[in-house]
Short mmCIF file of C-alpha atoms and ligand atoms in Angstrom, two decimals:
data_model
loop_
_atom_site.label_atom_id
_atom_site.label_comp_id
_atom_site.label_asym_id
_atom_site.label_seq_id
_atom_site.Cartn_x
_atom_site.Cartn_y
_atom_site.Cartn_z
CA MET A 1 102.33 155.42 232.99
CA ARG A 2 105.89 156.57 233.16
CA VAL A 3 108.19 153.87 234.54
CA ASP A 4 111.85 153.68 235.42
CA ALA A 5 113.78 152.19 232.51
CA LYS A 6 116.58 150.81 234.66
CA LYS A 7 114.19 148.90 236.91
CA LEU A 8 112.28 147.55 233.90
CA LEU A 9 115.42 146.25 232.19
CA TYR A 10 116.74 144.59 235.35
CA GLU A 11 113.42 142.83 235.86
CA ALA A 12 113.66 141.53 232.30
CA LYS A 13 117.26 140.44 232.86
CA ILE A 14 116.38 138.53 236.02
CA GLY A 15 113.15 137.16 234.55
CA ASN A 16 114.82 135.91 231.34
CA TYR A 17 112.64 137.79 228.90
CA ALA A 18 113.00 140.80 226.61
CA ILE A 19 111.03 144.03 226.28
CA PRO A 20 110.27 145.26 222.76
CA ALA A 21 111.62 148.71 221.91
CA CYS A 22 109.35 149.96 219.14
CA ASN A 23 110.25 152.96 217.01
CA PHE A 24 107.38 155.39 216.48
CA ILE A 25 107.34 157.91 213.65
CA ASP A 26 103.96 159.53 214.35
CA SER A 27 101.11 159.40 216.84
CA ASP A 28 99.41 156.57 214.89
CA SER A 29 102.31 154.18 215.38
CA ALA A 30 102.79 155.23 219.03
CA ARG A 31 99.07 154.74 219.69
CA ALA A 32 99.12 151.28 218.06
CA TYR A 33 102.01 150.12 220.31
CA CYS A 34 100.47 151.62 223.46
CA ARG A 35 97.09 150.07 222.76
CA VAL A 36 98.60 146.57 222.66
CA ALA A 37 100.79 147.19 225.74
CA GLU A 38 97.74 148.38 227.62
CA LYS A 39 95.58 145.42 226.58
CA GLU A 40 98.28 142.89 227.40
CA LYS A 41 99.43 144.76 230.54
CA LYS A 42 103.01 144.42 229.31
CA PRO A 43 105.85 146.95 229.43
CA LEU A 44 106.76 148.97 226.35
CA ILE A 45 109.81 150.96 225.31
CA LEU A 46 108.56 153.71 223.04
CA SER A 47 111.58 154.65 220.92
CA TYR A 48 112.32 157.66 218.82
CA ALA A 49 115.43 157.59 216.63
CA GLU A 50 117.56 160.70 216.07
CA LYS A 51 117.80 159.77 212.37
CA HIS A 52 114.01 160.12 212.06
CA GLN A 53 114.15 163.88 212.64
CA GLY A 54 113.28 164.33 208.96
CA ILE A 55 109.97 162.51 209.54
CA ILE A 56 109.13 163.95 212.94
CA SER A 57 111.01 166.45 215.11
CA LEU A 58 112.37 165.63 218.55
CA GLU A 59 109.95 168.15 220.07
CA GLU A 60 106.89 166.57 218.45
CA ALA A 61 108.07 163.06 219.34
CA ALA A 62 108.57 164.16 222.96
CA MET A 63 105.05 165.59 223.04
CA ILE A 64 103.58 162.32 221.71
CA GLY A 65 105.74 160.18 224.01
CA ASN A 66 104.97 162.25 227.09
CA TYR A 67 101.27 162.16 226.28
CA PHE A 68 101.18 158.35 226.13
CA GLN A 69 103.35 157.96 229.22
CA GLU A 70 100.92 160.15 231.11
CA HIS A 71 97.64 158.82 229.74
CA SER A 72 98.23 155.12 229.02
CA GLN A 73 97.67 152.50 231.71
CA ALA A 74 100.66 150.58 230.31
CA ALA A 75 104.18 150.82 231.75
CA ILE A 76 106.00 153.00 229.23
CA VAL A 77 109.60 154.18 228.85
CA LEU A 78 110.29 157.04 226.44
CA HIS A 79 113.63 156.23 224.84
CA LEU A 80 115.94 158.07 222.43
CA ASP A 81 117.34 155.57 219.94
CA HIS A 82 120.79 156.05 218.33
CA GLY A 83 121.54 159.44 219.83
CA GLU A 84 124.77 160.65 218.25
CA ASP A 85 124.83 164.34 218.99
CA LYS A 86 125.44 165.45 222.57
CA ASP A 87 123.19 168.52 222.34
CA PHE A 88 120.41 166.47 220.77
CA ILE A 89 120.59 163.95 223.63
CA LYS A 90 120.65 166.77 226.18
CA ARG A 91 117.56 168.29 224.61
CA ALA A 92 115.79 164.90 224.65
CA ILE A 93 116.45 164.60 228.39
CA GLU A 94 115.15 168.12 228.99
CA LEU A 95 112.02 167.26 226.99
CA GLY A 96 111.21 164.26 229.20
CA PHE A 97 112.88 161.22 227.64
CA ASN A 98 113.70 158.93 230.56
CA SER A 99 116.08 156.70 228.64
CA VAL A 100 118.68 157.61 226.00
CA MET A 101 121.13 155.80 223.78
CA ILE A 102 124.50 157.28 222.96
CA ASP A 103 125.78 155.57 219.86
CA ALA A 104 129.50 156.11 219.48
CA SER A 105 129.99 152.56 218.22
CA SER A 106 131.69 153.65 215.02
CA GLN A 107 134.41 155.44 217.03
CA SER A 108 137.50 153.89 218.66
CA PHE A 109 137.11 152.11 222.02
CA GLU A 110 138.65 155.09 223.87
CA GLU A 111 136.46 157.63 222.10
CA ASN A 112 133.36 155.49 222.66
CA VAL A 113 134.22 155.37 226.39
CA ARG A 114 134.77 159.15 226.54
CA LEU A 115 131.54 160.08 224.72
CA THR A 116 129.45 157.52 226.62
CA LYS A 117 130.85 158.68 229.98
CA GLU A 118 129.93 162.26 229.11
CA ILE A 119 126.29 161.29 228.54
CA VAL A 120 126.21 159.06 231.64
CA ASP A 121 127.40 162.00 233.77
CA LEU A 122 124.78 164.22 232.22
CA ALA A 123 121.90 161.75 232.55
CA LYS A 124 122.51 160.12 235.93
CA SER A 125 121.64 163.21 237.98
CA LYS A 126 118.28 163.36 236.18
CA GLY A 127 117.48 159.68 236.76
CA VAL A 128 117.72 158.93 233.03
CA GLN A 129 118.86 155.48 231.89
CA VAL A 130 121.75 155.35 229.38
CA GLU A 131 122.37 152.70 226.72
CA ALA A 132 125.63 152.53 224.76
CA GLU A 133 126.83 150.28 221.94
CA LEU A 134 130.06 148.33 221.84
CA GLY A 135 131.10 146.61 218.65
CA HIS A 136 128.95 147.87 215.79
CA VAL A 137 125.58 146.74 214.41
CA GLY A 138 125.67 147.49 210.69
CA ALA A 139 122.92 147.87 208.10
CA ASN A 140 121.53 145.36 205.58
CA GLU A 141 121.13 148.09 202.97
CA LEU A 142 124.94 148.35 202.84
CA VAL A 143 125.30 144.78 201.54
CA ASP A 144 124.45 145.65 197.94
CA LYS A 145 126.92 148.51 197.86
CA THR A 146 129.82 147.08 199.85
CA GLY A 147 129.15 143.34 200.17
CA SER A 148 129.05 143.64 203.96
CA THR A 149 126.67 145.04 206.61
CA GLY A 150 129.60 146.78 208.27
CA SER A 151 128.90 145.00 211.55
CA ILE A 152 131.76 144.46 214.00
CA TYR A 153 131.17 141.79 216.62
CA THR A 154 131.33 142.83 220.28
CA GLU A 155 134.34 141.30 222.00
CA ALA A 156 133.52 139.89 225.43
CA GLU A 157 137.03 140.81 226.59
CA SER A 158 136.35 144.53 226.25
CA VAL A 159 132.80 144.53 227.65
CA LYS A 160 133.68 144.52 231.34
CA ARG A 161 136.29 147.26 230.88
CA PHE A 162 133.79 149.39 228.91
CA VAL A 163 131.07 149.03 231.56
CA ASP A 164 133.51 149.73 234.42
CA LEU A 165 134.89 152.83 232.72
CA THR A 166 131.57 154.32 231.63
CA GLN A 167 129.14 153.13 234.34
CA VAL A 168 126.57 152.83 231.56
CA ASP A 169 123.20 151.21 232.44
CA SER A 170 122.64 148.91 229.45
CA LEU A 171 124.67 147.79 226.47
CA ALA A 172 123.80 147.11 222.83
CA VAL A 173 125.90 144.27 221.48
CA SER A 174 126.71 143.10 217.98
CA ILE A 175 126.29 139.33 217.65
CA GLY A 176 125.16 138.88 214.06
CA THR A 177 122.15 141.13 213.46
CA ALA A 178 121.99 144.22 211.24
CA HIS A 179 119.52 147.07 210.81
CA GLY A 180 116.78 146.85 208.20
CA LEU A 181 115.54 143.98 206.03
CA TYR A 182 117.58 140.79 205.69
CA LYS A 183 117.91 138.58 202.66
CA GLY A 184 117.30 135.28 204.44
CA THR A 185 117.72 134.80 208.18
CA PRO A 186 120.81 136.13 209.96
CA LYS A 187 123.14 133.80 211.80
CA ILE A 188 123.33 134.90 215.41
CA SER A 189 126.31 133.86 217.45
CA PHE A 190 124.86 132.54 220.69
CA GLU A 191 128.36 131.56 221.68
CA ALA A 192 129.41 135.21 221.56
CA LEU A 193 126.27 136.22 223.49
CA ASP A 194 127.00 133.65 226.16
CA LYS A 195 130.57 134.89 226.57
CA ILE A 196 129.38 138.50 226.88
CA ARG A 197 126.63 137.60 229.32
CA LYS A 198 129.12 135.90 231.63
CA VAL A 199 131.26 139.02 231.98
CA CYS A 200 128.50 141.64 231.89
CA SER A 201 126.42 142.61 234.89
CA ILE A 202 124.11 145.09 233.13
CA PRO A 203 121.16 144.37 230.78
CA LEU A 204 122.02 143.66 227.14
CA VAL A 205 120.25 145.07 224.08
CA LEU A 206 119.79 143.63 220.59
CA HIS A 207 119.48 146.01 217.62
CA GLY A 208 118.26 144.98 214.17
CA GLY A 209 115.63 142.63 215.60
CA SER A 210 113.25 142.97 212.64
CA SER A 211 112.94 139.77 210.56
CA SER A 212 115.82 138.14 212.44
CA GLY A 213 113.69 134.99 212.76
CA ASP A 214 111.38 134.15 215.67
CA ASP A 215 113.53 131.25 216.85
CA ASN A 216 116.61 133.47 216.96
CA LEU A 217 114.81 136.24 218.84
CA SER A 218 113.09 133.89 221.27
CA ARG A 219 116.45 132.32 222.09
CA CYS A 220 118.06 135.76 222.51
CA ALA A 221 115.30 136.76 224.95
CA ILE A 222 115.97 133.79 227.21
CA SER A 223 119.74 133.96 226.77
CA GLY A 224 120.43 137.34 228.30
CA ILE A 225 119.02 139.97 225.93
CA SER A 226 116.64 142.25 227.85
CA LYS A 227 115.59 144.73 225.13
CA ILE A 228 115.04 144.02 221.44
CA ASN A 229 114.66 146.86 218.92
CA ILE A 230 112.02 146.51 216.23
CA TYR A 231 111.15 149.03 213.54
CA THR A 232 111.26 147.68 209.97
CA ASP A 233 108.80 144.86 210.70
CA PHE A 234 106.17 147.35 211.86
CA ILE A 235 106.26 149.57 208.81
CA THR A 236 106.54 146.60 206.45
CA ALA A 237 103.50 144.95 208.08
CA ALA A 238 101.50 148.18 207.86
CA PHE A 239 102.35 148.80 204.21
CA THR A 240 101.77 145.19 203.12
CA SER A 241 98.38 145.04 204.84
CA VAL A 242 97.22 148.24 203.13
CA GLN A 243 98.38 146.94 199.73
CA LYS A 244 96.62 143.61 200.20
CA ASP A 245 93.33 144.93 201.54
CA ALA A 246 91.08 145.65 198.57
CA GLU A 247 88.45 147.13 200.91
CA VAL A 248 90.69 150.06 201.79
CA ASN A 249 89.52 152.96 199.68
CA ASN A 250 89.78 155.95 201.99
CA TRP A 251 92.38 157.57 204.21
CA ILE A 252 90.76 156.67 207.55
CA ASP A 253 90.49 152.97 206.65
CA LEU A 254 94.05 153.01 205.33
CA LYS A 255 95.36 154.38 208.62
CA ARG A 256 93.30 151.95 210.67
CA THR A 257 94.40 148.94 208.56
CA GLY A 258 98.04 149.94 208.94
CA GLN A 259 97.68 150.39 212.69
CA LEU A 260 96.00 146.99 213.08
CA ALA A 261 98.93 145.34 211.29
CA MET A 262 101.36 147.11 213.65
CA GLU A 263 99.31 145.98 216.64
CA ASN A 264 99.37 142.36 215.46
CA THR A 265 103.12 142.56 214.94
CA LEU A 266 103.70 143.76 218.50
CA ARG A 267 101.34 141.14 219.91
CA HIS A 268 103.38 138.53 218.05
CA TYR A 269 106.70 139.83 219.38
CA TYR A 270 105.45 139.99 222.98
CA GLU A 271 104.96 136.25 222.67
CA VAL A 272 108.27 135.60 220.93
CA PHE A 273 110.17 137.67 223.54
CA HIS A 274 108.38 135.94 226.47
CA THR A 275 107.60 139.44 227.84
CA LYS A 276 106.01 139.20 231.28
CA ILE A 277 103.07 141.22 232.58
CA TYR A 278 104.17 144.40 234.36
CA LYS A 279 103.78 144.45 238.14
CA GLU A 280 104.24 147.68 240.09
ZN1 ZN B 301 119.86 150.21 216.17
#
C-alpha cells in the first residue's frame, strides 16, 4: 500500500528506529524487498536512483514501484534517490514517486539552498516528501584514485539554517559513511550526529549504509537516524550466493537464489535498524 513518507519518517524519528531504503534495479529486487516487508509487516522505502537510468529507465522503475505500492500489503514509499536534475525529479513526481531526494550536496551552501527550495516548492503542493543532503557523502571507489572518499562532514551549525531556509522534510547527513564497499569498517562520528540531532527538528537520513557494520548502524538507528540507505549489500549478497551455490545451473534457479539472498539481507537489516511493525 502507498503510504505517506513524511508520516512514516516522523514515526521512526519518535520511535527511535530506522526504515531501510532499498535500491531496486529491476522487478526481481523490488519483489524481494516487498515480500520481506509484507511478511514482517514492516515499512519499506523502495528507492530508485537517478544514476541507475542506464540499468532501468525512470518510467519502468515508476511502473514497478507503483505496481508494488498498489498490490503489496506492506506500507511502501516510492522514493527517488540522488535526484540531481530538476526535470528528472519533476518527471518522477508526475509518474507517482511520493518521495524525492534533491542532491545538491556538491554545490555551495547557497546553491544547495536554492536548488533544494525549488524542489520543495514543486513537491509540497503534490504532497511529495523531499530529502536534501548537507555536507557530502563521498564514495569508497574514489579512495584508490584520490586517497579520499571525498566526504565532507555536515556541520551542525549550518543544519538549522538550511532547514529553515528550505523547509525540506528530511536531511541526509555526512558523519563518516561513504557509498559502496568499504575496506574495513568506517568510523562514524556519533558526536557529530548528536550535535546535529540537537539542532534539527526533521528526520535524518544516513547514506552509504552498506557494510558500515551492524553495531554502527544499530547505534545510528537509535541515535536519531530515521532512514538508512542500502544498495551494495543487496547486490553483493545476491552475487555471492549464486557463485557459492553449486546447485544453481539454470536461469530460474539463479534468479531465485539471488532474490533469497536479498530477502535475507533485508530481514537482517530490519533487525539491526530496530524497525517497528507498521500500524495504520
Ligand atoms: Zn546516497
